PDB file of C-alpha atoms in Angstrom:
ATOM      1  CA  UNK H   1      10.962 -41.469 -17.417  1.00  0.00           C
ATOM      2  CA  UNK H   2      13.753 -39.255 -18.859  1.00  0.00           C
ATOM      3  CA  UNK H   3      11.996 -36.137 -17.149  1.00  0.00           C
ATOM      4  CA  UNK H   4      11.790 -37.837 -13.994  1.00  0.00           C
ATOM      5  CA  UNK H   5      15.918 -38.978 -14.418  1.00  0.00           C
ATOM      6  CA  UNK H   6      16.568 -35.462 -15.066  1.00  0.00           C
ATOM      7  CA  UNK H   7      14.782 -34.022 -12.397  1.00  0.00           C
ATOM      8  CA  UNK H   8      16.511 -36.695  -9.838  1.00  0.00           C
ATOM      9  CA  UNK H   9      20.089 -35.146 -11.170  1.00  0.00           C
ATOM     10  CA  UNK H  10      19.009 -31.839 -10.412  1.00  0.00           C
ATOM     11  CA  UNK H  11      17.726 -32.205  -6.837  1.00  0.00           C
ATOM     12  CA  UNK H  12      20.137 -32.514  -4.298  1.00  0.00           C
ATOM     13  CA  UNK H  13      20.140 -36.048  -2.491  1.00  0.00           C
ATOM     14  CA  UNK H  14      17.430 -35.568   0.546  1.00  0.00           C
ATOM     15  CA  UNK H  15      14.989 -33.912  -1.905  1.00  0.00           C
ATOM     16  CA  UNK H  16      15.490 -36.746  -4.062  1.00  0.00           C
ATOM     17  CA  UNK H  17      14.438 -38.890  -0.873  1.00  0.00           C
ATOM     18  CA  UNK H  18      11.126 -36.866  -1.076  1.00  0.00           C
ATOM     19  CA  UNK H  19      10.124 -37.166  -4.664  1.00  0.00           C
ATOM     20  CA  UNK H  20       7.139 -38.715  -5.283  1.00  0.00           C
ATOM     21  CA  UNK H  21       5.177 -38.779  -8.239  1.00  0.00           C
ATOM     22  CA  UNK H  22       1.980 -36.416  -9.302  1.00  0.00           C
ATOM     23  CA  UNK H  23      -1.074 -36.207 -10.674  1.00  0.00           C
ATOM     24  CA  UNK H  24      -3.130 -33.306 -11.661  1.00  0.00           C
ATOM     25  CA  UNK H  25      -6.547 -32.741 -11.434  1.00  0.00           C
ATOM     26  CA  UNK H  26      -8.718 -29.934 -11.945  1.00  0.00           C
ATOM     27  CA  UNK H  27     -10.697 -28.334  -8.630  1.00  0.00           C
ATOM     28  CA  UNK H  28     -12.312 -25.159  -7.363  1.00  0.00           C
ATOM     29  CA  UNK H  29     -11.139 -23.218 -10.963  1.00  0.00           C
ATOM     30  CA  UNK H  30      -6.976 -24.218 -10.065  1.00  0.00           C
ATOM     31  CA  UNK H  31      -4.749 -27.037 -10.896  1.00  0.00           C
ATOM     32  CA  UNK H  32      -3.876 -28.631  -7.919  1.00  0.00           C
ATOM     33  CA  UNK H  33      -1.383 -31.135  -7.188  1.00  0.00           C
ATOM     34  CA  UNK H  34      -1.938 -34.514  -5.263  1.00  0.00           C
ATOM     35  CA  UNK H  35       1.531 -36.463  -3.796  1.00  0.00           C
ATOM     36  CA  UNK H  36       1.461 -39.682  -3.875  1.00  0.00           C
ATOM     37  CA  UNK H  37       1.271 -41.747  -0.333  1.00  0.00           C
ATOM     38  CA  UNK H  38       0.737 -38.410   1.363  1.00  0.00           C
ATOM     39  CA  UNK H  39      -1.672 -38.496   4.090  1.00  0.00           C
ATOM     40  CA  UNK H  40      -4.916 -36.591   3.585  1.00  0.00           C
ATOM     41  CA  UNK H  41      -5.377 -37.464   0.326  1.00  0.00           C
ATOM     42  CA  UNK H  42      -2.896 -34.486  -1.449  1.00  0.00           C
ATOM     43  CA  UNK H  43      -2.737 -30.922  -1.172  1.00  0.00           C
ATOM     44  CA  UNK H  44      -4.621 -27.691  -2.185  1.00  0.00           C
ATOM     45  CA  UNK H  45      -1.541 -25.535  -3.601  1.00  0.00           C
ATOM     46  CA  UNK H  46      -1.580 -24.445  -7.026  1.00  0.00           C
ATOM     47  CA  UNK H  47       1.265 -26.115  -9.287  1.00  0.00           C
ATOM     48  CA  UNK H  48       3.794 -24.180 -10.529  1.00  0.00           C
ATOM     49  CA  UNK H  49       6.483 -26.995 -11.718  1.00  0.00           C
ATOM     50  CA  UNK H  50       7.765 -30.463 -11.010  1.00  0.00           C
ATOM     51  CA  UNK H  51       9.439 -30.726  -7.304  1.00  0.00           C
ATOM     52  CA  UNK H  52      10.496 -32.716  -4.941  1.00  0.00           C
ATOM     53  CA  UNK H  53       9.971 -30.127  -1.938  1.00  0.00           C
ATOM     54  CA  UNK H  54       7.212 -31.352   0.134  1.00  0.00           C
ATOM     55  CA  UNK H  55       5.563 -27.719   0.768  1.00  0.00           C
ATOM     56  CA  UNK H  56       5.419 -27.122  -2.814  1.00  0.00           C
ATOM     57  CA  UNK H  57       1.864 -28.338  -3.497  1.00  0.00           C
ATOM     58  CA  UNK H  58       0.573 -26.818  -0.157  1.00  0.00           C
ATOM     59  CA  UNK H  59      -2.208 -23.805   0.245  1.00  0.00           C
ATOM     60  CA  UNK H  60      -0.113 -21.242   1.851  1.00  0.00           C
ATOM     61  CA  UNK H  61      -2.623 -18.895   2.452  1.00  0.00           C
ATOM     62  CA  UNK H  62      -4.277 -20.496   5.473  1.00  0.00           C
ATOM     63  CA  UNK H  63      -1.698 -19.557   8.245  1.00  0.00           C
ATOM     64  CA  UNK H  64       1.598 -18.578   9.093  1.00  0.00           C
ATOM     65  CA  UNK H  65       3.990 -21.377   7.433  1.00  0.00           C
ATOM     66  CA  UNK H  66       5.675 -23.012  10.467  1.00  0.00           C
ATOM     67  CA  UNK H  67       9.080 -23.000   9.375  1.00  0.00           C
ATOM     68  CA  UNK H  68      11.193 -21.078   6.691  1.00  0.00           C
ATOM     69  CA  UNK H  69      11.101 -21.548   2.766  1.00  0.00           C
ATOM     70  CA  UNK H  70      13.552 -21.428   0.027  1.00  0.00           C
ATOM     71  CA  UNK H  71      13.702 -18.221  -1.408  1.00  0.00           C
ATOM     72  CA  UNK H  72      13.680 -19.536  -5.033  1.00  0.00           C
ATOM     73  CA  UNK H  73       9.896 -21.723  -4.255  1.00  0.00           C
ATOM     74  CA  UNK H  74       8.874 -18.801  -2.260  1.00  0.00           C
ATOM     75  CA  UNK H  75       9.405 -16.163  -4.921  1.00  0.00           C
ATOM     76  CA  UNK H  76       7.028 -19.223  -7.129  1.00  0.00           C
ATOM     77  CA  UNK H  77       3.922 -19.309  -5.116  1.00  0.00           C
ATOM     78  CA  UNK H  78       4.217 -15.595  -5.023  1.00  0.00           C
ATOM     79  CA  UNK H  79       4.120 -15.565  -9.041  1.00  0.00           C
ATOM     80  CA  UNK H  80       1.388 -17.556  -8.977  1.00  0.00           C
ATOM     81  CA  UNK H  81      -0.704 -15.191  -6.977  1.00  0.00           C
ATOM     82  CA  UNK H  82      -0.540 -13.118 -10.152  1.00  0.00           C
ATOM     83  CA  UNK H  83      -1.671 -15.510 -13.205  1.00  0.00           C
ATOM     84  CA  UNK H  84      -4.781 -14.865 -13.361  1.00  0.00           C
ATOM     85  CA  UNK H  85      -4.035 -10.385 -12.821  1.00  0.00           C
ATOM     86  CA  UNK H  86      -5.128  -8.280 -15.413  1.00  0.00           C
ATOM     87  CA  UNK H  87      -2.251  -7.721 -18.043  1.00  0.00           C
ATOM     88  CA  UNK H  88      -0.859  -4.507 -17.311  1.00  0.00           C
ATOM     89  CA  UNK H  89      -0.028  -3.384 -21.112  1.00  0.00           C
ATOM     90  CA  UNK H  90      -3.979  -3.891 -21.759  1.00  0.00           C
ATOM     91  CA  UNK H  91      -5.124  -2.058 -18.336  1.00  0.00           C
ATOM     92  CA  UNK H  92      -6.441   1.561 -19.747  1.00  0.00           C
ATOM     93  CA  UNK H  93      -8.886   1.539 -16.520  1.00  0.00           C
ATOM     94  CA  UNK H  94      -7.042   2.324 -13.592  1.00  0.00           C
ATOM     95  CA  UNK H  95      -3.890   4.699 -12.856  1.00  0.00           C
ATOM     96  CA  UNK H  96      -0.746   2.711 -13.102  1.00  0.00           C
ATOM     97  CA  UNK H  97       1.992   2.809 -15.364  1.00  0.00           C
ATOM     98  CA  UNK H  98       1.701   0.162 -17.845  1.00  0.00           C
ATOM     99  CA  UNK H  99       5.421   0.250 -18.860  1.00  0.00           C
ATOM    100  CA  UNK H 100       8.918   1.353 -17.312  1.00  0.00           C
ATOM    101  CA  UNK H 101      12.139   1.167 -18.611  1.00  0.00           C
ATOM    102  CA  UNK H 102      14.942  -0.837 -17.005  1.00  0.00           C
ATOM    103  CA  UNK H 103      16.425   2.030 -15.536  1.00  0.00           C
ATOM    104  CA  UNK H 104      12.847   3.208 -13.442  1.00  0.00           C
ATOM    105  CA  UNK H 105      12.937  -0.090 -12.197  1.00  0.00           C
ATOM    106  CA  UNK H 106      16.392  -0.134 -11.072  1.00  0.00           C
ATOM    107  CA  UNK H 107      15.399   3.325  -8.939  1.00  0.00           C
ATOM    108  CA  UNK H 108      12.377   1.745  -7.880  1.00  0.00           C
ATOM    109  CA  UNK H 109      13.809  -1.262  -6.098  1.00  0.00           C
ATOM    110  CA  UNK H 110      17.132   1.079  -4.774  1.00  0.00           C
ATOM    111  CA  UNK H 111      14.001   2.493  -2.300  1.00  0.00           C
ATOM    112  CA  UNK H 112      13.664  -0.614  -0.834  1.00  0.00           C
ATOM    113  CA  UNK H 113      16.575  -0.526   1.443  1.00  0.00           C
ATOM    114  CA  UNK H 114      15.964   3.135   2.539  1.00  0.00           C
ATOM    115  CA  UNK H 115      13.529   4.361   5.351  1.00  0.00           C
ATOM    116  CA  UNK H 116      13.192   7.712   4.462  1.00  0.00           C
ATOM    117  CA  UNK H 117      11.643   8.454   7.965  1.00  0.00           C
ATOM    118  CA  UNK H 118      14.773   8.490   9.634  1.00  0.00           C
ATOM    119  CA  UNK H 119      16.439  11.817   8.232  1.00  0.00           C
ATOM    120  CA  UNK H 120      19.302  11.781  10.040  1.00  0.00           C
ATOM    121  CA  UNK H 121      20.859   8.482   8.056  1.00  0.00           C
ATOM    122  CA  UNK H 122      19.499   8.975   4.723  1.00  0.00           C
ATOM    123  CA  UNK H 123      20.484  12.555   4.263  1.00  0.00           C
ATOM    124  CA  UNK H 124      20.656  12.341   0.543  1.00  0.00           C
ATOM    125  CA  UNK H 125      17.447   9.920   0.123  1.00  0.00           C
ATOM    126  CA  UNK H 126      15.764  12.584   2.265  1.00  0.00           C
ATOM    127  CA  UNK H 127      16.990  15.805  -0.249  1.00  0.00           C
ATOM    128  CA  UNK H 128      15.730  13.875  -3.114  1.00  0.00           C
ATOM    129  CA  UNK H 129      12.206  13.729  -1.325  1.00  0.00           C
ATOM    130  CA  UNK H 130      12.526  17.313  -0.761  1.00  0.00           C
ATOM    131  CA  UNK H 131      13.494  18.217  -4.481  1.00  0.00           C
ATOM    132  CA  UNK H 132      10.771  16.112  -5.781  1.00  0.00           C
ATOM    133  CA  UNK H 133       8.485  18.337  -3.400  1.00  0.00           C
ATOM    134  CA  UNK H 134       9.726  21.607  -4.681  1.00  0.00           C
ATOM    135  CA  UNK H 135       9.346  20.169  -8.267  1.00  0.00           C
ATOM    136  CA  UNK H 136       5.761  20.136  -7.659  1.00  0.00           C
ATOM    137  CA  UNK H 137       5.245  23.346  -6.150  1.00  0.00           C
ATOM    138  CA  UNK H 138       7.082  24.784  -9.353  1.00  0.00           C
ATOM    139  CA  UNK H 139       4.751  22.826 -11.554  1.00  0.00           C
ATOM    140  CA  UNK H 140       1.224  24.160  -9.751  1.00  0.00           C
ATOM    141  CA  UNK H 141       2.909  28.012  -8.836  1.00  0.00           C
ATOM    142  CA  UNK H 142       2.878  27.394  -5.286  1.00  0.00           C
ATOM    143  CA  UNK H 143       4.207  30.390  -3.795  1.00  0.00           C
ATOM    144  CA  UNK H 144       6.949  30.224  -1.306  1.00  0.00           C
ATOM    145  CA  UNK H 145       6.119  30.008   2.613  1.00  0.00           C
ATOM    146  CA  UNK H 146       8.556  32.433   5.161  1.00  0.00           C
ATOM    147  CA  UNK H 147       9.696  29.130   6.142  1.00  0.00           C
ATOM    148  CA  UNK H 148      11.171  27.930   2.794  1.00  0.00           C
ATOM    149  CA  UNK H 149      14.873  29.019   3.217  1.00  0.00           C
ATOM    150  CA  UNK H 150      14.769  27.619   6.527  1.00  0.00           C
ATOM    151  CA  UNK H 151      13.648  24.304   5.560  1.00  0.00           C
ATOM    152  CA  UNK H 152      14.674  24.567   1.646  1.00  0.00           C
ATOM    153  CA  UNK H 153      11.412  23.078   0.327  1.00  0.00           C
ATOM    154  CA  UNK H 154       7.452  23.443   0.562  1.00  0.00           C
ATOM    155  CA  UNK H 155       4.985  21.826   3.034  1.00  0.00           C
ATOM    156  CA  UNK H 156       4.128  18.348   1.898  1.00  0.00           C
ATOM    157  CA  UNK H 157       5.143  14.742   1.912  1.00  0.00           C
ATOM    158  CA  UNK H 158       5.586  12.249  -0.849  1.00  0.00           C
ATOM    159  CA  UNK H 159       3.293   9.235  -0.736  1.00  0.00           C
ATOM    160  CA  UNK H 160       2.886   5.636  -1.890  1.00  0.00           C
ATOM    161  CA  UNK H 161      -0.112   6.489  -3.841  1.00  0.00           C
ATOM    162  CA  UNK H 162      -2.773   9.073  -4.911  1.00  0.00           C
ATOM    163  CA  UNK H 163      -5.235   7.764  -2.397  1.00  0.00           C
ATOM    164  CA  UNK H 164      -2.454   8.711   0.632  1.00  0.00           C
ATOM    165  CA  UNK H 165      -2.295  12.029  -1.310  1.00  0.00           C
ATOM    166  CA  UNK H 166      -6.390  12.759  -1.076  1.00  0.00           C
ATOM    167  CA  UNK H 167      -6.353  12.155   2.478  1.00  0.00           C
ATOM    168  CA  UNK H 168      -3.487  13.878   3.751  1.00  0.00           C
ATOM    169  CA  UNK H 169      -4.598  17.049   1.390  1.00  0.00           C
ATOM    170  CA  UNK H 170      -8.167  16.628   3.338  1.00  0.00           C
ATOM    171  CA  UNK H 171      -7.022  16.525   6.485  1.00  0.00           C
ATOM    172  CA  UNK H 172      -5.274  19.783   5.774  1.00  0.00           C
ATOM    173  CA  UNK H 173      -7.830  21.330   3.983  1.00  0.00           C
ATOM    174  CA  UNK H 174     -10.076  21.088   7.519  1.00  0.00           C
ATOM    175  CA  UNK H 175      -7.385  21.884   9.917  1.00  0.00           C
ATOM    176  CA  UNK H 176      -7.531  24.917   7.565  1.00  0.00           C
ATOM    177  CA  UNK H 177     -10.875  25.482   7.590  1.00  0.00           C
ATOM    178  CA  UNK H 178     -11.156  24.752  11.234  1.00  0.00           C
ATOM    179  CA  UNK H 179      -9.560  27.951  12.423  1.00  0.00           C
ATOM    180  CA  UNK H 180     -10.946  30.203  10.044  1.00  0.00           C
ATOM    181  CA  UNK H 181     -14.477  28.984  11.205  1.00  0.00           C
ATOM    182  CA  UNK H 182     -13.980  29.147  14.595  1.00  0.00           C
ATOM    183  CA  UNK H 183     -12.829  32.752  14.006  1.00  0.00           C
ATOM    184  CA  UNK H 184     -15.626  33.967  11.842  1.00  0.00           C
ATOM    185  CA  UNK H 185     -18.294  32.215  14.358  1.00  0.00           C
ATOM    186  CA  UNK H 186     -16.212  33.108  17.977  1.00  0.00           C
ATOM    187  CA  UNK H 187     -15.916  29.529  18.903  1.00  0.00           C
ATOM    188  CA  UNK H 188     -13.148  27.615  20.536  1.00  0.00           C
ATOM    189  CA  UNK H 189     -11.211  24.926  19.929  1.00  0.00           C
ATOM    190  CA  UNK H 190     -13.235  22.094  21.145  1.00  0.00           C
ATOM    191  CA  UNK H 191     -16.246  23.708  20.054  1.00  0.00           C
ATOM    192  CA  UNK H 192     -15.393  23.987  16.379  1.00  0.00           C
ATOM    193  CA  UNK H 193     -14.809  20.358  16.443  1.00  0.00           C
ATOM    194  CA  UNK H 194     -18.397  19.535  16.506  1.00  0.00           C
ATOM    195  CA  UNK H 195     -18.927  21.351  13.976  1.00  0.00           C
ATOM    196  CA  UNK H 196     -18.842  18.848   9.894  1.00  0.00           C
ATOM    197  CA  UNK H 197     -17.136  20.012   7.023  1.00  0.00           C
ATOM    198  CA  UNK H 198     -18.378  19.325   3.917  1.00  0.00           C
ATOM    199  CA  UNK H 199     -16.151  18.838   0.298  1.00  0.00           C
ATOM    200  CA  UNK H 200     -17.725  19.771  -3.196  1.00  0.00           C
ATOM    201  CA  UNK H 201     -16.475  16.778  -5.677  1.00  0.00           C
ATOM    202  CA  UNK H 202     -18.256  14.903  -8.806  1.00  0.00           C
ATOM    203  CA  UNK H 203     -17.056  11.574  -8.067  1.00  0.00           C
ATOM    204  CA  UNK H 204     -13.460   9.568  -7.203  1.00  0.00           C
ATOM    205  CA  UNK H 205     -13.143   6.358  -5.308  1.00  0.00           C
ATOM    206  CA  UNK H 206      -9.832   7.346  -2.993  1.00  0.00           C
ATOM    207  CA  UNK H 207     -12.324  10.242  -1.401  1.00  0.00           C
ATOM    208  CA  UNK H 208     -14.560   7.951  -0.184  1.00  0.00           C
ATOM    209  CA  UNK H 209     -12.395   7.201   2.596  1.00  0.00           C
ATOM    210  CA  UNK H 210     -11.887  10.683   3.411  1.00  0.00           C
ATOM    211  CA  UNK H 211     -15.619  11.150   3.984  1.00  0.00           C
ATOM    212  CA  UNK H 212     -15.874   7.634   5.851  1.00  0.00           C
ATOM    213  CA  UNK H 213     -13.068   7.971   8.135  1.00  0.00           C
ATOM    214  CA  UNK H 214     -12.495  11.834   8.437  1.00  0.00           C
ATOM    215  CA  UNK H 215     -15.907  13.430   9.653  1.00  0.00           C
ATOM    216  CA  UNK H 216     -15.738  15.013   6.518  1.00  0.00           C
ATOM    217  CA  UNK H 217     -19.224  15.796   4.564  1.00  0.00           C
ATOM    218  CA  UNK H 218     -19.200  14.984   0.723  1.00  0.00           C
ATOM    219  CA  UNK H 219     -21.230  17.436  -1.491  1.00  0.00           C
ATOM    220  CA  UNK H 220     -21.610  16.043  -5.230  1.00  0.00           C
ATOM    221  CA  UNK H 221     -21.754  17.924  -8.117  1.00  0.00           C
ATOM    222  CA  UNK H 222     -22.524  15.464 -11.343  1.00  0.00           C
ATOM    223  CA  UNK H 223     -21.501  16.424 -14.509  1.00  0.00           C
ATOM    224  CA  UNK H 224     -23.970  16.773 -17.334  1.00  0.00           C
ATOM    225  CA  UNK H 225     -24.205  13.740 -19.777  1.00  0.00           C
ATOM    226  CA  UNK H 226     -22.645  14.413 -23.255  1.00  0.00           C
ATOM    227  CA  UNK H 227     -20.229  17.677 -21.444  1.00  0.00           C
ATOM    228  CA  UNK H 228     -18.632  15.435 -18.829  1.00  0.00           C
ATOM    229  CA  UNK H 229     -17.241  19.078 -17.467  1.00  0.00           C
ATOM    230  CA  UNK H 230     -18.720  20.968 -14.331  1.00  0.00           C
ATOM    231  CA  UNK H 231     -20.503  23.748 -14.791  1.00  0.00           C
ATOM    232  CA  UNK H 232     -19.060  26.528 -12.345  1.00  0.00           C
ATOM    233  CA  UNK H 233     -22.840  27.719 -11.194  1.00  0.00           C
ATOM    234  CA  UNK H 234     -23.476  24.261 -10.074  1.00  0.00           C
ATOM    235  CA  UNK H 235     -20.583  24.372  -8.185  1.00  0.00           C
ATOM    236  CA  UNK H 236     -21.050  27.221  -6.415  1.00  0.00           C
ATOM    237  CA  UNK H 237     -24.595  26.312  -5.106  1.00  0.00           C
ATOM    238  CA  UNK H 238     -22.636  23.330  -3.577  1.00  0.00           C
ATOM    239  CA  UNK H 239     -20.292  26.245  -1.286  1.00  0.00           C
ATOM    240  CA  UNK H 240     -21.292  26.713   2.019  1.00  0.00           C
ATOM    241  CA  UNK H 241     -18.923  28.280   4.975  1.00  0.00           C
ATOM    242  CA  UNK H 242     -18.456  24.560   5.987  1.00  0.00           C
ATOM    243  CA  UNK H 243     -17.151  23.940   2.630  1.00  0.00           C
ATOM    244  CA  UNK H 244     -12.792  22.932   3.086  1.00  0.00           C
ATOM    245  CA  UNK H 245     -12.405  22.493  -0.703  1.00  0.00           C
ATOM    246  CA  UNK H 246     -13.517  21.994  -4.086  1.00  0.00           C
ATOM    247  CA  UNK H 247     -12.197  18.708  -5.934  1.00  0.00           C
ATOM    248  CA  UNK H 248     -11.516  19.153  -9.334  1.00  0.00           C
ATOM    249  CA  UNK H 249     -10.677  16.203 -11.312  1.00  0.00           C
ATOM    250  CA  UNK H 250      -8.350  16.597 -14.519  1.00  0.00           C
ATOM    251  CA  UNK H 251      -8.965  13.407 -16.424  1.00  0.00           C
ATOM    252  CA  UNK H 252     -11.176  10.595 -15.854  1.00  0.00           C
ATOM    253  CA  UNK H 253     -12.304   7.696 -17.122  1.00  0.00           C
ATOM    254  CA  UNK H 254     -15.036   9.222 -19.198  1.00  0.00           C
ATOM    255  CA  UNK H 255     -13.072  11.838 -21.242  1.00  0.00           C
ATOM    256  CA  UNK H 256     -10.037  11.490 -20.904  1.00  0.00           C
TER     257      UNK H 256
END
């Protein structure tokens, strides 16, 4: 009873109206929470705390809610999506960051209230992509293009992820290879577009969707157990003159 009293201080007076008492039950692997008198029997929501707020105990995954939420019980049942995630300080598996320090994060969320698309109001947003490009090209040598002191940075784009980043370097790859091949074989434009590209790789998830989506060919090379390191011959009887690239993973799973 001195929960409940405590709880009636803290709501305001019409959510006080609405409190009703629960009970928990276990069902389908959640905790769900039943209101009293409600009709139907209760709800399907998973339970996050003690409240008064009708929608609270709801499933909110089977439709678009019909009218607004509080931001605070919103920002809850988004939470709870998450209880049962992998913890991120024990995932070795997959490539995230496990950690950040306070001041990564602060960066992180400043992005959310720029569209770097539009160049023309986020001048300074847009340099910083532009820097982080040319940082690249310094790490990897890229030589500089005749249009770099027009344009002040290399060819590319930054991405959400590394899977954005295998697909957009595909597609380039067989534009590429699209006009040398028509060149070497006479053909024209529309004719070289028949024609399927393959890519040498051992294995990687994100290319997948290249080769599913992008009329692109995959040729794999498999390591050798116990070297878990190509061997260049075996790549090279892979090459073909429909070949746009040759993946080469540093780091996997495996080794490292």
């Amino acid at each position: 009873m001195r929960i409940i009293t405590l709880l009636l201080v803290a709501l305001n007076a019409s959510d006080a109206m609405r409190l009703a008492p629960h009970r928990l039950k276990s069902g389908g692997g959640r905790l769900m929470a039943l209101r009293g008198g409600r009709r139907g029997g209760g709800s399907s929501g998973l339970l996050s705390d003690y409240s008064a707020i009708e929608w609270a105990g709801e499933d909110v995954g089977e439709g678009f809610p019909a009218t607004g939420r509080d931001a605070r019980h919103v920002k809850t049942h988004l939470d709870n999506y998450k209880l049962l995630d992998f913890s991120p300080l024990l995932n070795t598996a997959s490539y995230v960051n496990v950690v950040a320090e306070r001041e990564e994060e602060e960066v992180a969320l400043s992005g959310l209230k720029v569209n770097i698309a539009d160049q023309t109001i986020y001048p300074g947003s847009f340099k910083l992509h532009n820097d982080a490009l040319n940082m690249l090209g310094d790490l990897w040598h890229l030589p500089k293009s005749a249009s770099f002191d027009e344009y002040g940075c290399h060819a590319g784009a930054c991405t959400v992820g590394s899977t954005e980043v295998c697909l957009l370097a595909g597609l380039a790859l067989k534009f590429r290879w699209r006009k040398w091949y028509a060149a070497r074989h006479g053909l024209s434009e529309s004719e070289v577009r028949s024609v399927y590209p393959n890519l040498v790789i051992s294995t990687m998830s994100c290319w997948e969707k290249l080769f599913k989506y992008m009329d692109i060919e995959p040729h794999f090379v498999s390591p050798k157990v116990g070297e878990m390191v190509l061997r260049p011959e075996d790549v090279r009887a892979a090459v073909d003159d429909k070949t746009i690239g040759v993946v080469c993973i540093l780091g996997n799973h495996y080794s490292g």
